[in-house]
Structure formats: C-alpha cells, structure tokens
Short mmCIF file of C-alpha atoms in Angstrom, two decimals:
data_model
loop_
_atom_site.label_atom_id
_atom_site.label_comp_id
_atom_site.label_asym_id
_atom_site.label_seq_id
_atom_site.Cartn_x
_atom_site.Cartn_y
_atom_site.Cartn_z
CA ALA I 79 130.93 100.41 74.73
CA GLY I 80 134.39 100.75 76.19
CA ASN I 81 136.10 98.07 78.30
CA ASN I 82 134.37 95.36 76.26
CA ALA I 83 131.03 96.23 77.90
CA ALA I 84 127.68 96.43 76.13
CA THR I 85 124.10 97.08 77.09
CA LEU I 86 121.20 94.93 75.94
CA THR I 87 117.71 96.38 76.27
CA VAL I 88 114.82 93.94 76.69
CA THR I 89 111.24 95.17 76.30
CA PRO I 90 108.66 92.82 77.88
CA GLN I 91 105.40 92.38 76.01
CA THR I 92 103.59 89.62 77.89
CA GLU I 93 104.03 87.28 80.81
CA GLY I 94 106.05 84.09 80.30
CA THR I 95 109.52 82.66 79.78
CA VAL I 96 111.45 82.81 76.51
CA THR I 97 114.96 81.87 75.43
CA ARG I 98 116.96 84.20 73.21
CA THR I 99 120.43 83.81 71.73
CA VAL I 100 122.63 86.89 71.60
CA GLN I 101 125.65 87.15 69.31
CA TYR I 102 128.50 89.50 70.12
CA THR I 103 131.99 90.06 68.76
CA VAL I 104 135.15 90.56 70.78
CA GLY I 105 138.50 90.98 69.04
CA GLY I 106 137.06 89.78 65.76
CA THR I 107 135.70 86.59 67.25
CA VAL I 108 131.94 85.95 67.31
CA TYR I 109 130.46 84.53 70.49
CA GLU I 110 126.96 83.42 71.38
CA LEU I 111 125.17 83.74 74.70
CA GLU I 112 121.90 82.06 75.51
CA LEU I 113 119.59 84.13 77.70
CA ILE I 114 116.54 82.84 79.56
CA ILE I 115 114.17 85.78 80.05
CA ASN I 116 111.39 85.39 82.61
CA VAL I 117 108.71 88.09 82.45
CA THR I 118 106.43 88.28 85.47
CA ALA I 119 103.39 90.46 86.00
CA ARG I 120 102.79 90.09 89.70
CA LEU I 121 100.86 93.13 90.81
CA LYS I 122 98.76 94.02 93.82
CA LEU I 123 96.32 96.68 94.91
CA THR I 124 97.01 99.24 97.59
CA PRO I 125 96.12 100.00 100.34
CA ALA I 126 96.35 96.49 101.78
CA SER I 127 94.18 97.37 104.78
CA VAL I 128 91.59 99.91 105.87
CA THR I 129 89.53 100.70 108.95
CA ILE I 130 85.82 101.54 108.63
CA PHE I 131 82.86 101.74 111.01
CA SER I 132 79.85 99.53 111.40
CA GLY I 133 77.09 100.67 109.06
CA GLU I 134 79.35 103.12 107.24
CA THR I 135 79.43 103.21 103.43
CA PHE I 136 83.06 103.89 102.57
CA PRO I 137 84.45 104.21 99.01
CA LEU I 138 88.02 102.88 99.06
CA PRO I 139 90.18 104.28 96.23
CA LEU I 140 92.61 101.61 95.02
CA SER I 141 95.87 101.86 93.08
CA VAL I 142 97.89 99.16 91.36
CA CYS I 143 101.50 98.67 92.38
CA GLY I 144 104.37 96.23 92.04
CA LEU I 145 105.35 93.75 94.72
CA ASP I 146 107.81 96.36 96.02
CA GLY I 147 104.84 98.51 96.99
CA GLN I 148 105.63 101.27 94.47
CA GLU I 149 102.57 102.55 92.62
CA LEU I 150 102.75 102.22 88.84
CA ALA I 151 103.05 105.52 87.01
CA ASP I 152 100.10 104.70 84.75
CA GLN I 153 96.93 103.85 86.67
CA THR I 154 94.54 104.34 83.75
CA GLY I 155 94.71 100.69 82.70
CA LEU I 156 93.43 99.39 86.03
CA THR I 157 90.03 97.72 85.82
CA LEU I 158 88.29 96.23 88.84
CA THR I 159 86.30 93.18 87.76
CA GLU I 160 84.93 91.53 90.89
CA ALA I 161 84.89 91.93 94.65
CA GLY I 162 83.58 89.74 97.42
CA SER I 163 83.83 88.92 101.09
CA SER I 164 82.59 86.39 103.58
CA GLY I 165 79.53 88.53 104.31
CA GLU I 166 80.63 90.64 107.27
CA VAL I 167 81.59 93.42 104.83
CA ALA I 168 79.27 94.19 101.93
CA VAL I 169 81.20 95.33 98.87
CA ARG I 170 80.17 96.83 95.55
CA ILE I 171 82.42 97.89 92.70
CA VAL I 172 82.03 101.48 91.53
CA GLN I 173 84.03 101.19 88.32
CA SER I 174 83.94 104.85 87.35
CA VAL I 175 86.12 105.83 90.31
CA TYR I 176 88.10 102.59 90.81
CA ALA I 177 86.86 102.49 94.39
CA PRO I 178 84.77 99.59 95.70
CA GLU I 179 82.18 100.68 98.24
CA LEU I 180 82.61 98.92 101.56
CA VAL I 181 79.78 98.65 104.09
CA GLY I 182 80.82 97.28 107.46
CA THR I 183 78.18 95.19 109.19
CA GLU I 184 79.85 92.99 111.80
CA PRO I 185 82.68 94.50 113.90
CA GLY I 186 85.97 92.64 113.63
CA THR I 187 88.75 91.96 111.13
CA HIS I 188 87.59 90.68 107.76
CA THR I 189 88.96 90.05 104.27
CA VAL I 190 87.70 91.46 100.98
CA ASN I 191 89.04 89.95 97.75
CA VAL I 192 89.21 92.26 94.74
CA SER I 193 89.94 90.93 91.24
CA PHE I 194 91.37 93.24 88.61
CA THR I 195 93.00 93.42 85.20
CA TYR I 196 95.90 95.51 84.01
CA PRO I 197 97.35 95.62 80.47
CA TYR I 198 100.91 94.50 79.82
CA PRO I 199 103.07 97.49 78.83
CA ASN I 200 104.19 97.36 75.18
CA ALA I 201 101.95 94.37 74.51
CA PRO I 202 100.78 93.87 70.90
CA GLU I 203 97.37 95.34 70.13
CA GLY I 204 94.55 92.99 71.09
CA SER I 205 96.56 91.14 73.74
CA GLU I 206 94.74 89.92 76.85
CA PRO I 207 95.54 91.88 80.03
CA SER I 208 97.00 90.42 83.17
CA ARG I 209 94.30 89.07 85.51
CA GLN I 210 95.04 89.11 89.22
CA SER I 211 93.48 89.56 92.65
CA THR I 212 94.38 91.08 96.00
CA ALA I 213 93.13 90.35 99.49
CA ILE I 214 92.41 93.53 101.48
CA THR I 215 92.08 93.48 105.25
CA VAL I 216 89.06 95.45 106.46
CA VAL I 217 88.82 96.28 110.15
CA VAL I 218 85.25 97.16 111.11
CA GLU I 219 84.99 99.21 114.29
CA PRO I 220 81.73 99.33 116.24
CA LEU I 221 79.92 102.64 116.53
CA PRO I 222 80.62 104.30 119.87
CA GLU I 223 77.88 104.50 122.47
CA ALA I 224 77.12 108.01 123.68
CA GLU I 225 77.15 108.43 127.45
CA LEU I 226 75.02 111.13 129.05
CA SER I 227 76.32 112.81 132.20
CA PRO I 228 74.33 112.37 135.43
CA ASP I 229 73.07 115.97 135.22
CA GLY I 230 71.71 115.28 131.72
CA ARG I 231 73.71 118.09 130.11
CA THR I 232 76.73 116.49 128.39
CA TYR I 233 77.01 113.65 125.91
CA THR I 234 80.44 112.00 125.59
CA LEU I 235 81.41 109.79 122.64
CA THR I 236 84.72 107.90 122.46
CA PHE I 237 85.77 106.67 119.01
CA GLY I 238 89.29 105.39 119.77
CA THR I 239 92.71 106.95 119.32
CA GLY I 240 94.70 108.18 116.33
CA PHE I 241 92.20 110.46 114.62
CA GLU I 242 93.46 113.60 112.91
CA GLU I 243 90.10 115.36 112.98
CA ILE I 244 86.61 115.00 114.42
CA GLU I 245 84.01 117.28 112.87
CA ILE I 246 80.27 117.54 113.54
CA VAL I 247 78.32 117.43 110.29
CA SER I 248 74.83 117.71 111.77
CA LEU I 249 72.81 117.22 114.95
CA THR I 250 69.08 116.75 114.56
CA SER I 251 66.00 115.91 116.59
CA GLY I 252 63.28 114.24 114.56
CA GLY I 253 64.98 115.58 111.44
CA ALA I 254 65.08 119.19 112.63
CA PRO I 255 68.44 120.86 113.36
CA VAL I 256 69.43 121.22 117.01
CA THR I 257 71.20 124.42 118.07
CA GLY I 258 72.38 125.97 121.32
CA TYR I 259 74.88 123.26 122.26
CA THR I 260 78.63 123.50 122.90
CA PRO I 261 80.87 120.93 121.17
CA GLY I 262 84.26 119.81 122.40
CA ALA I 263 86.55 117.60 120.29
CA ASP I 264 89.83 115.90 121.21
CA PRO I 265 90.84 114.02 118.01
CA GLY I 266 94.03 112.57 119.51
CA LYS I 267 92.03 110.80 122.20
CA GLY I 268 89.11 110.17 119.86
CA ARG I 269 86.67 111.94 122.14
CA LEU I 270 83.74 114.24 121.38
CA THR I 271 81.48 116.03 123.86
CA LEU I 272 78.21 117.90 123.37
CA THR I 273 76.86 120.12 126.15
CA ARG I 274 73.44 121.75 126.42
CA ASP I 275 71.22 122.73 129.34
CA SER I 276 68.54 120.31 128.14
CA TRP I 277 68.15 117.98 125.18
CA PRO I 278 65.17 117.14 122.96
CA GLN I 279 64.31 113.54 122.13
CA ASP I 280 65.18 111.46 119.04
CA LEU I 281 68.68 112.90 118.65
CA GLU I 282 70.79 111.84 115.69
CA LEU I 283 74.42 112.92 115.32
CA THR I 284 76.43 112.77 112.09
CA VAL I 285 80.20 113.23 112.38
CA LYS I 286 83.13 113.20 109.99
CA LEU I 287 86.25 111.44 111.25
CA THR I 288 89.66 111.68 109.60
CA LEU I 289 91.82 108.60 110.19
CA SER I 290 95.10 107.97 108.32
CA GLY I 291 94.16 110.72 105.87
CA ARG I 292 90.82 109.09 105.03
CA GLU I 293 87.47 110.67 105.86
CA HIS I 294 84.69 108.59 107.42
CA THR I 295 81.13 109.87 107.87
CA ILE I 296 78.98 108.03 110.40
CA THR I 297 75.59 108.63 112.02
CA ILE I 298 74.87 107.77 115.65
CA ALA I 299 71.60 107.82 117.57
CA LEU I 300 72.03 109.48 120.95
CA PRO I 301 70.24 107.94 123.93
CA PRO I 302 67.33 109.93 125.34
CA GLU I 303 67.68 112.05 128.42
CA LYS I 304 66.74 110.07 131.52
CA PRO I 305 63.49 111.19 133.12
CA ALA I 306 63.75 112.85 136.50
CA ALA I 307 63.43 110.54 139.47
CA GLY I 308 60.26 110.65 141.45
#
C-alpha cells in the first residue's frame, strides 16, 4: 500500500499463542518482523442475571457473546453441556431450545453455573470446541400473598414494581372457572385486584407477568373468605 503501509490479515483457528516471522521489503531491502499472536476464546453466556418466582418453571434462553457483551453473529454452534446450582434453584438443560429450565424454590439471590461449548471459527475439521462456563445470578422472588378486604369482596395482590404487564390467565374454584368478577391491574406498581360480591372456596389464580421483556406464569392459591362473625 502507499506510504510504506501494508495490511496483514491473521485468521485464528484455535486458542493458544504462536510466533510467526513476517518478511517485508522496503526500498529493495528485506526486513523481518517477529510477531507473537495470542488467540483467546473467552466467551460468556447472556443474560448474566434473571428474576423468577418461587415455584415457577422458567425457560431461560441463552446466547453466547464476547467479553464485550456483544452477541456472536452465529449462535448455532452453542451447545449447553451441564448446569447446576447450590440447590435453591433447580435447573435442567433443554438442549433443543438452548434454554435451561429454572425452578425457583427458596427466595433469595442464587447462582446457577452453566457449562457450554462453542466451535472455534475457521478451525480445521475435527477440532475440539472451546469449553467454558458462565455463572448466572438468579433472583427468586416469593409469591405474593393475596389480601382480602374486610367486606370480603376484593382480593389485592402486590408483586413488586417494574412490570410491563400483568394478565390474568385463569381463575378457578376446585378446577372450575370462576366468572362474574372485576379485575384491576396496575403493572407499574405491580398490583392486581379482583372484586366480586362473594367468592367460592378453593380459589386458584394463574397470572402472566411481563418483567424486562420476559414472561413469567405463576399460580397462587387465594385465601378463603372469612366466615361471618357470630
């Protein structure tokens, strides 16, 4: 190139350090330059953290990215090989969708370790892939307790703040659908109300919550209506 500049293209094939000697000519004189090339394959899985609810089964889609946080263009080579935790979060790998299933048991902040492989780009055929692991922070929130108003007409559930959507999936009594109630949702405040003149027993509410773009489906048993005094 002009101004005595040149471009050298290096194509990595596997992790490691190699030394290469480059010869170049300037003004008819041959020079040599020794290059030390260090190829790293430090990758991680994203997202690094997620919030789920106690008892919820939540499939967490994972993507592989560089240390700069940018997702790799080709995700097809990602293979999850193992996942485990200290026991407060049950985890099972669902390989077909690259999303381990998380089941929160004990509320709190826990760590799930996920091991994975990813092939080296341009590696010779038959080469072993890179083997790495990522620690994912899992925050398990307790299920909210439903409070029944003194007149026995309105249930109020508070899930916490920051939800984009709160949607009722079903409300049943002994497995049969319950109708004739008026719902009221305030996603920003994480609050849901259900109003009815009177309630049957054995109520079970299933709701879908959207938090940080992720949908969570949880089921909550509603406390029975208090019997009249006297």
